[in-house]
Tab-separated table of C-alpha atoms and ligand atoms in Angstrom:
chain	number	residue	atom	x	y	z
A	908	UNK	CA	-15.477	12.906	-20.266
A	909	UNK	CA	-18.083	14.640	-18.209
A	910	UNK	CA	-17.174	13.812	-14.637
A	911	UNK	CA	-19.983	13.599	-12.165
A	912	UNK	CA	-19.875	12.200	-8.673
A	913	UNK	CA	-23.224	10.592	-9.498
A	914	UNK	CA	-21.184	8.029	-11.443
A	915	UNK	CA	-19.696	6.664	-8.246
A	916	UNK	CA	-22.201	4.210	-6.914
A	917	UNK	CA	-20.422	1.983	-4.426
A	918	UNK	CA	-17.451	4.159	-3.471
A	919	UNK	CA	-19.476	7.336	-2.944
A	920	UNK	CA	-19.648	8.888	0.513
A	921	UNK	CA	-23.314	9.274	1.366
A	922	UNK	CA	-22.905	11.604	4.339
A	923	UNK	CA	-20.228	12.984	6.674
A	924	UNK	CA	-20.371	9.956	8.964
A	925	UNK	CA	-20.165	7.412	6.166
A	926	UNK	CA	-16.769	5.761	6.645
A	927	UNK	CA	-15.733	2.193	5.939
A	928	UNK	CA	-13.802	0.740	8.829
A	929	UNK	CA	-11.946	-2.453	8.019
A	930	UNK	CA	-11.136	-4.889	10.793
A	931	UNK	CA	-8.310	-7.206	9.770
A	932	UNK	CA	-7.975	-9.707	12.614
A	933	UNK	CA	-8.261	-6.903	15.157
A	934	UNK	CA	-6.202	-4.298	13.306
A	935	UNK	CA	-8.508	-1.457	12.352
A	936	UNK	CA	-8.028	0.451	9.106
A	937	UNK	CA	-10.074	3.598	8.595
A	938	UNK	CA	-10.674	4.320	12.265
A	939	UNK	CA	-9.098	6.878	14.542
A	940	UNK	CA	-5.774	5.070	14.590
A	941	UNK	CA	-3.441	5.572	11.630
A	942	UNK	CA	-1.965	2.268	10.463
A	943	UNK	CA	1.741	1.931	9.762
A	944	UNK	CA	2.640	-0.578	7.064
A	945	UNK	CA	6.360	-1.170	6.684
A	946	UNK	CA	8.781	-3.598	5.121
A	947	UNK	CA	11.136	-4.099	2.215
A	948	UNK	CA	10.277	-3.549	-1.410
A	949	UNK	CA	10.890	-7.246	-2.025
A	950	UNK	CA	11.238	-10.240	0.267
A	951	UNK	CA	14.915	-11.158	-0.100
A	952	UNK	CA	15.788	-13.937	2.334
A	953	UNK	CA	14.666	-15.343	5.667
A	954	UNK	CA	17.162	-13.542	7.868
A	955	UNK	CA	16.523	-10.089	6.394
A	956	UNK	CA	12.733	-10.268	6.377
A	957	UNK	CA	12.734	-11.614	9.925
A	958	UNK	CA	14.939	-8.782	11.230
A	959	UNK	CA	12.932	-6.145	9.376
A	960	UNK	CA	9.684	-7.585	10.770
A	961	UNK	CA	11.050	-7.602	14.299
A	962	UNK	CA	12.307	-4.026	14.098
A	963	UNK	CA	9.288	-2.448	12.385
A	964	UNK	CA	7.023	-4.162	14.904
A	965	UNK	CA	9.112	-2.706	17.708
A	966	UNK	CA	8.767	0.725	16.097
A	967	UNK	CA	4.961	0.440	16.026
A	968	UNK	CA	4.063	-0.958	12.613
A	969	UNK	CA	1.156	-3.398	12.591
A	970	UNK	CA	1.379	-4.633	8.998
A	971	UNK	CA	4.423	-6.068	7.219
A	972	UNK	CA	4.783	-5.381	3.500
A	973	UNK	CA	7.068	-7.122	1.023
A	974	UNK	CA	6.783	-8.205	-2.570
A	975	UNK	CA	7.178	-11.842	-3.579
A	976	UNK	CA	6.001	-11.199	-7.137
A	977	UNK	CA	7.654	-7.992	-8.274
A	978	UNK	CA	6.568	-5.811	-11.208
A	979	UNK	CA	9.962	-4.663	-12.511
A	980	UNK	CA	10.598	-2.282	-15.376
A	981	UNK	CA	13.271	-4.544	-16.843
A	982	UNK	CA	12.891	-8.310	-17.220
A	983	UNK	CA	16.568	-8.601	-16.215
A	984	UNK	CA	15.881	-7.209	-12.733
A	985	UNK	CA	15.049	-9.382	-9.701
A	986	UNK	CA	11.486	-10.614	-10.129
A	987	UNK	CA	10.891	-11.765	-6.537
A	988	UNK	CA	11.143	-15.065	-4.655
A	989	UNK	CA	7.541	-15.953	-5.584
A	990	UNK	CA	6.047	-18.775	-3.463
A	991	UNK	CA	9.158	-19.007	-1.298
A	992	UNK	CA	8.907	-15.247	-0.707
A	993	UNK	CA	5.287	-15.589	0.404
A	994	UNK	CA	6.283	-18.283	2.899
A	995	UNK	CA	9.144	-16.237	4.348
A	996	UNK	CA	6.933	-13.162	4.613
A	997	UNK	CA	4.205	-15.127	6.410
A	998	UNK	CA	6.646	-16.726	8.828
A	999	UNK	CA	8.334	-13.426	9.672
A	1000	UNK	CA	5.019	-11.693	10.231
A	1001	UNK	CA	3.381	-14.456	12.248
A	1002	UNK	CA	6.446	-14.725	14.510
A	1003	UNK	CA	6.257	-10.986	15.129
A	1004	UNK	CA	2.489	-10.678	15.397
A	1005	UNK	CA	2.127	-8.589	12.246
A	1006	UNK	CA	-0.346	-8.800	9.384
A	1007	UNK	CA	0.871	-9.384	5.835
A	1008	UNK	CA	0.195	-7.322	2.749
A	1009	UNK	CA	1.712	-8.430	-0.531
A	1010	UNK	CA	1.127	-7.745	-4.189
A	1011	UNK	CA	-0.900	-9.953	-6.470
A	1012	UNK	CA	0.730	-9.387	-9.845
A	1013	UNK	CA	-1.149	-11.959	-11.884
A	1014	UNK	CA	-4.481	-13.760	-11.388
A	1015	UNK	CA	-2.505	-16.941	-11.970
A	1016	UNK	CA	-0.962	-16.554	-8.466
A	1017	UNK	CA	-4.225	-15.744	-6.715
A	1018	UNK	CA	-4.533	-18.933	-4.659
A	1019	UNK	CA	-1.019	-18.665	-3.262
A	1020	UNK	CA	-1.233	-14.962	-2.505
A	1021	UNK	CA	-4.630	-15.499	-0.880
A	1022	UNK	CA	-3.290	-18.286	1.312
A	1023	UNK	CA	-0.269	-16.391	2.638
A	1024	UNK	CA	-1.607	-12.838	2.996
A	1025	UNK	CA	-4.065	-10.921	5.150
A	1026	UNK	CA	-4.429	-8.029	2.715
A	1027	UNK	CA	-3.913	-8.244	-1.039
A	1028	UNK	CA	-2.181	-5.402	-2.835
A	1029	UNK	CA	-3.039	-4.469	-6.393
A	1030	UNK	CA	-0.099	-2.478	-7.664
A	1031	UNK	CA	-0.081	0.720	-9.668
A	1032	UNK	CA	0.617	-1.125	-12.927
A	1033	UNK	CA	-2.463	-3.294	-12.459
A	1034	UNK	CA	-4.885	-0.602	-11.343
A	1035	UNK	CA	-6.799	-0.936	-14.578
A	1036	UNK	CA	-6.276	-4.659	-15.048
A	1037	UNK	CA	-10.010	-5.245	-14.971
A	1038	UNK	CA	-9.900	-9.070	-14.898
A	1039	UNK	CA	-7.662	-8.997	-11.791
A	1040	UNK	CA	-9.916	-6.376	-10.125
A	1041	UNK	CA	-12.941	-8.605	-10.727
A	1042	UNK	CA	-11.122	-11.608	-9.242
A	1043	UNK	CA	-10.058	-9.869	-6.017
A	1044	UNK	CA	-13.600	-8.531	-5.876
A	1045	UNK	CA	-14.769	-12.088	-5.253
A	1046	UNK	CA	-12.509	-12.553	-2.223
A	1047	UNK	CA	-13.227	-12.051	1.453
A	1048	UNK	CA	-9.882	-10.328	2.071
A	1049	UNK	CA	-9.234	-6.572	2.072
A	1050	UNK	CA	-7.530	-5.104	-0.952
A	1051	UNK	CA	-5.070	-2.208	-1.054
A	1052	UNK	CA	-5.595	-0.635	-4.449
A	1053	UNK	CA	-2.699	1.550	-5.540
A	1054	UNK	CA	-3.273	4.506	-7.807
A	1055	UNK	CA	-2.045	3.928	-11.356
A	1056	UNK	CA	1.107	5.638	-12.590
A	1057	UNK	CA	-0.918	8.198	-14.485
A	1058	UNK	CA	-4.425	7.522	-13.260
A	1059	UNK	CA	-6.874	10.310	-12.650
A	1060	UNK	CA	-8.975	10.280	-9.484
A	1061	UNK	CA	-11.925	9.315	-11.666
A	1062	UNK	CA	-10.112	6.277	-13.074
A	1063	UNK	CA	-8.861	5.359	-9.608
A	1064	UNK	CA	-12.370	5.369	-8.177
A	1065	UNK	CA	-13.770	3.352	-11.041
A	1066	UNK	CA	-11.065	0.747	-10.441
A	1067	UNK	CA	-12.308	0.549	-6.830
A	1068	UNK	CA	-15.875	0.273	-8.148
A	1069	UNK	CA	-14.831	-2.801	-10.148
A	1070	UNK	CA	-13.654	-4.565	-6.980
A	1071	UNK	CA	-16.691	-3.538	-4.979
A	1072	UNK	CA	-19.141	-4.375	-7.717
A	1073	UNK	CA	-17.781	-7.931	-7.710
A	1074	UNK	CA	-18.652	-8.169	-4.009
A	1075	UNK	CA	-15.648	-7.059	-1.987
A	1076	UNK	CA	-16.343	-3.831	-0.105
A	1077	UNK	CA	-13.092	-3.831	1.862
A	1078	UNK	CA	-11.027	-1.634	-0.401
A	1079	UNK	CA	-8.249	0.660	0.821
A	1080	UNK	CA	-7.141	3.362	-1.599
A	1081	UNK	CA	-3.414	4.086	-1.757
A	1082	UNK	CA	-1.949	7.275	-3.194
A	1083	UNK	CA	1.580	6.415	-4.365
A	1084	UNK	CA	2.513	9.314	-6.602
A	1085	UNK	CA	1.740	10.026	-10.216
A	1086	UNK	CA	4.006	10.657	-13.160
A	1087	UNK	CA	4.414	14.334	-13.929
A	1088	UNK	CA	6.875	16.457	-15.939
A	1089	UNK	CA	9.218	16.573	-12.925
A	1090	UNK	CA	12.142	14.120	-13.267
A	1091	UNK	CA	13.881	14.980	-9.983
A	1092	UNK	CA	11.557	12.745	-8.023
A	1093	UNK	CA	10.450	9.313	-9.257
A	1094	UNK	CA	6.814	10.420	-9.037
A	1095	UNK	CA	4.974	13.441	-7.717
A	1096	UNK	CA	3.122	12.576	-4.523
A	1097	UNK	CA	-0.386	13.940	-4.921
A	1098	UNK	CA	-1.090	14.890	-1.335
A	1099	UNK	CA	-4.315	16.615	-2.391
A	1100	UNK	CA	-5.657	13.210	-3.398
A	1101	UNK	CA	-6.023	12.280	0.283
A	1102	UNK	CA	-8.631	14.853	1.373
A	1103	UNK	CA	-10.207	14.729	-2.074
A	1104	UNK	CA	-10.703	10.956	-1.942
A	1105	UNK	CA	-11.926	11.240	1.634
A	1106	UNK	CA	-14.513	13.795	0.568
A	1107	UNK	CA	-15.670	11.694	-2.362
A	1108	UNK	CA	-15.565	8.233	-0.837
A	1109	UNK	CA	-16.112	6.348	2.397
A	1110	UNK	CA	-13.066	4.127	1.845
A	1111	UNK	CA	-9.885	4.340	3.938
A	1112	UNK	CA	-7.111	6.239	2.161
A	1113	UNK	CA	-3.431	5.569	2.792
A	1114	UNK	CA	-0.223	7.015	1.347
A	1115	UNK	CA	2.952	5.332	0.080
A	1116	UNK	CA	5.551	8.122	0.072
A	1117	UNK	CA	8.375	5.713	-0.868
A	1118	UNK	CA	7.136	5.121	-4.413
A	1119	UNK	CA	5.587	8.578	-4.245
A	1120	UNK	CA	8.959	10.331	-4.403
A	1121	UNK	CA	11.624	7.672	-4.899
A	1122	UNK	CA	14.106	9.374	-2.559
A	1123	UNK	CA	14.688	8.059	0.968
A	1124	UNK	CA	15.675	11.530	2.286
A	1125	UNK	CA	12.192	12.825	1.472
A	1126	UNK	CA	10.228	9.897	2.873
A	1127	UNK	CA	10.039	11.034	6.546
A	1128	UNK	CA	8.799	14.526	5.587
A	1129	UNK	CA	6.189	13.091	3.250
A	1130	UNK	CA	5.024	10.658	5.941
A	1131	UNK	CA	4.539	13.631	8.243
A	1132	UNK	CA	2.602	15.491	5.567
A	1133	UNK	CA	0.469	12.394	4.956
A	1134	UNK	CA	-0.437	12.063	8.614
A	1135	UNK	CA	-1.121	15.792	8.909
A	1136	UNK	CA	-3.365	15.813	5.828
A	1137	UNK	CA	-5.508	13.043	7.313
A	1138	UNK	CA	-4.251	9.831	5.740
A	1139	UNK	CA	-5.597	6.660	7.366
A	1140	UNK	CA	-2.230	4.991	7.030
A	1141	UNK	CA	1.262	5.090	5.648
A	1142	UNK	CA	3.081	2.405	3.695
A	1143	UNK	CA	6.852	2.732	3.857
A	1144	UNK	CA	9.716	0.768	2.328
A	1145	UNK	CA	12.061	-0.132	5.177
A	1146	UNK	CA	15.175	-2.330	5.285
A	1147	UNK	CA	17.765	-3.163	7.930
A	1148	UNK	CA	20.430	-1.965	5.508
A	1149	UNK	CA	18.916	0.040	2.635
A	1150	UNK	CA	22.157	0.144	0.627
A	1151	UNK	CA	21.939	-3.668	0.380
A	1152	UNK	CA	18.284	-3.737	-0.679
A	1153	UNK	CA	17.842	-5.695	-3.902
A	1154	UNK	CA	15.122	-3.401	-5.187
A	1155	UNK	CA	14.203	0.253	-4.645
A	1156	UNK	CA	17.179	0.985	-2.369
A	1157	UNK	CA	17.139	4.713	-3.295
A	1158	UNK	CA	13.746	5.137	-1.667
A	1159	UNK	CA	14.143	2.727	1.248
A	1160	UNK	CA	14.725	4.009	4.779
A	1161	UNK	CA	16.523	2.113	7.529
A	1162	UNK	CA	14.699	0.406	10.378
A	1163	UNK	CA	16.498	2.876	12.650
A	1164	UNK	CA	15.158	5.885	10.733
A	1165	UNK	CA	11.721	4.275	10.675
A	1166	UNK	CA	11.786	4.032	14.471
A	1167	UNK	CA	12.703	7.729	14.759
A	1168	UNK	CA	9.996	8.596	12.235
A	1169	UNK	CA	7.280	6.711	14.120
A	1170	UNK	CA	8.122	8.686	17.247
A	1171	UNK	CA	7.973	11.938	15.302
A	1172	UNK	CA	4.601	11.031	13.778
A	1173	UNK	CA	2.894	10.553	17.153
A	1174	UNK	CA	2.566	14.251	18.082
A	1175	UNK	CA	1.405	15.064	14.546
A	1176	UNK	CA	-1.308	12.408	14.757
A	1177	UNK	CA	-2.270	13.647	18.237
A	1178	UNK	CA	-2.514	17.230	16.963
A	1179	UNK	CA	-5.315	16.181	14.618
A	1180	UNK	CA	-7.008	14.034	17.247
A	1181	UNK	CA	-5.678	10.697	16.052
A	1182	UNK	CA	-3.159	8.086	17.140
A	1183	UNK	CA	-0.518	6.089	15.310
B	984	LIG	C1	5.118	-1.905	-4.277
B	984	LIG	O1	4.491	-1.348	-3.376
B	984	LIG	O2	5.845	-2.876	-4.072
B	984	LIG	C2	5.021	-1.404	-5.662
B	984	LIG	C3	5.533	-2.069	-6.687
B	984	LIG	O3	4.384	-0.212	-5.741
B	984	LIG	P1	3.607	0.452	-6.970
B	984	LIG	O4	2.677	-0.599	-7.510
B	984	LIG	O5	2.916	1.598	-6.326
B	984	LIG	O6	4.646	0.862	-7.961
B	985	LIG	MN1	9.280	-0.861	-4.300
């Protein structure tokens, strides 16, 4: 395919100052401050999500993540608490003054996910699920669109165009690693995607290093790289006790390590004239 930036109509950056800034109940995404989104892979139970929410808030996160509808490779793996998970996530976040982002896996669950979330996540596996993109395009809630497992930048941007064309201009692009020939890491985090997407589009760009590498030991370094490269946010899988996490424990960091990380990210953000 002949790729031309002329093809990008709604996502295209028109000039250097063209930047979409999304205000989600007072939390700004795409501005000078870098947003920290943290929480477990999946909502597991009330006690755990509450403690995680409390501790990530203390560390400086402003948005709580957690899946209630989980896209799992095997149908025998935990599929999420569904509606109950949404309720627990909402309660934990409201009590701790955090926003909620959670994945919409199927258009069938749209009403529930809409009701309990502040930001709707479209996961990597659904990046080219065009019917779901058109549906979230009709909503008045921001959407975090994750890059597909093997999506090119071109495909990623056209997925964003689908949402925007349907009427929703509050799209946040999330680089979360792509599948390469390297099996050591779960995915290869494409750090170059951040400045590239920021040059091509006016949309906020965030990074999810947890799914991006699949290894908790690498997550802090990749968060630092993401902040240094200019990401507008980070999304990190965090748990009070990662070894007990029901899903994605290998890539989940502890709330304690997240607190240390947030402190280490501050000088890096400051060095590029930003805050976190
Ligand atoms: C997630 O963030 O919970 C998730 C499933 O990520 P991805 O869609 O990037 O695999
Ligand atoms: Mn996960």
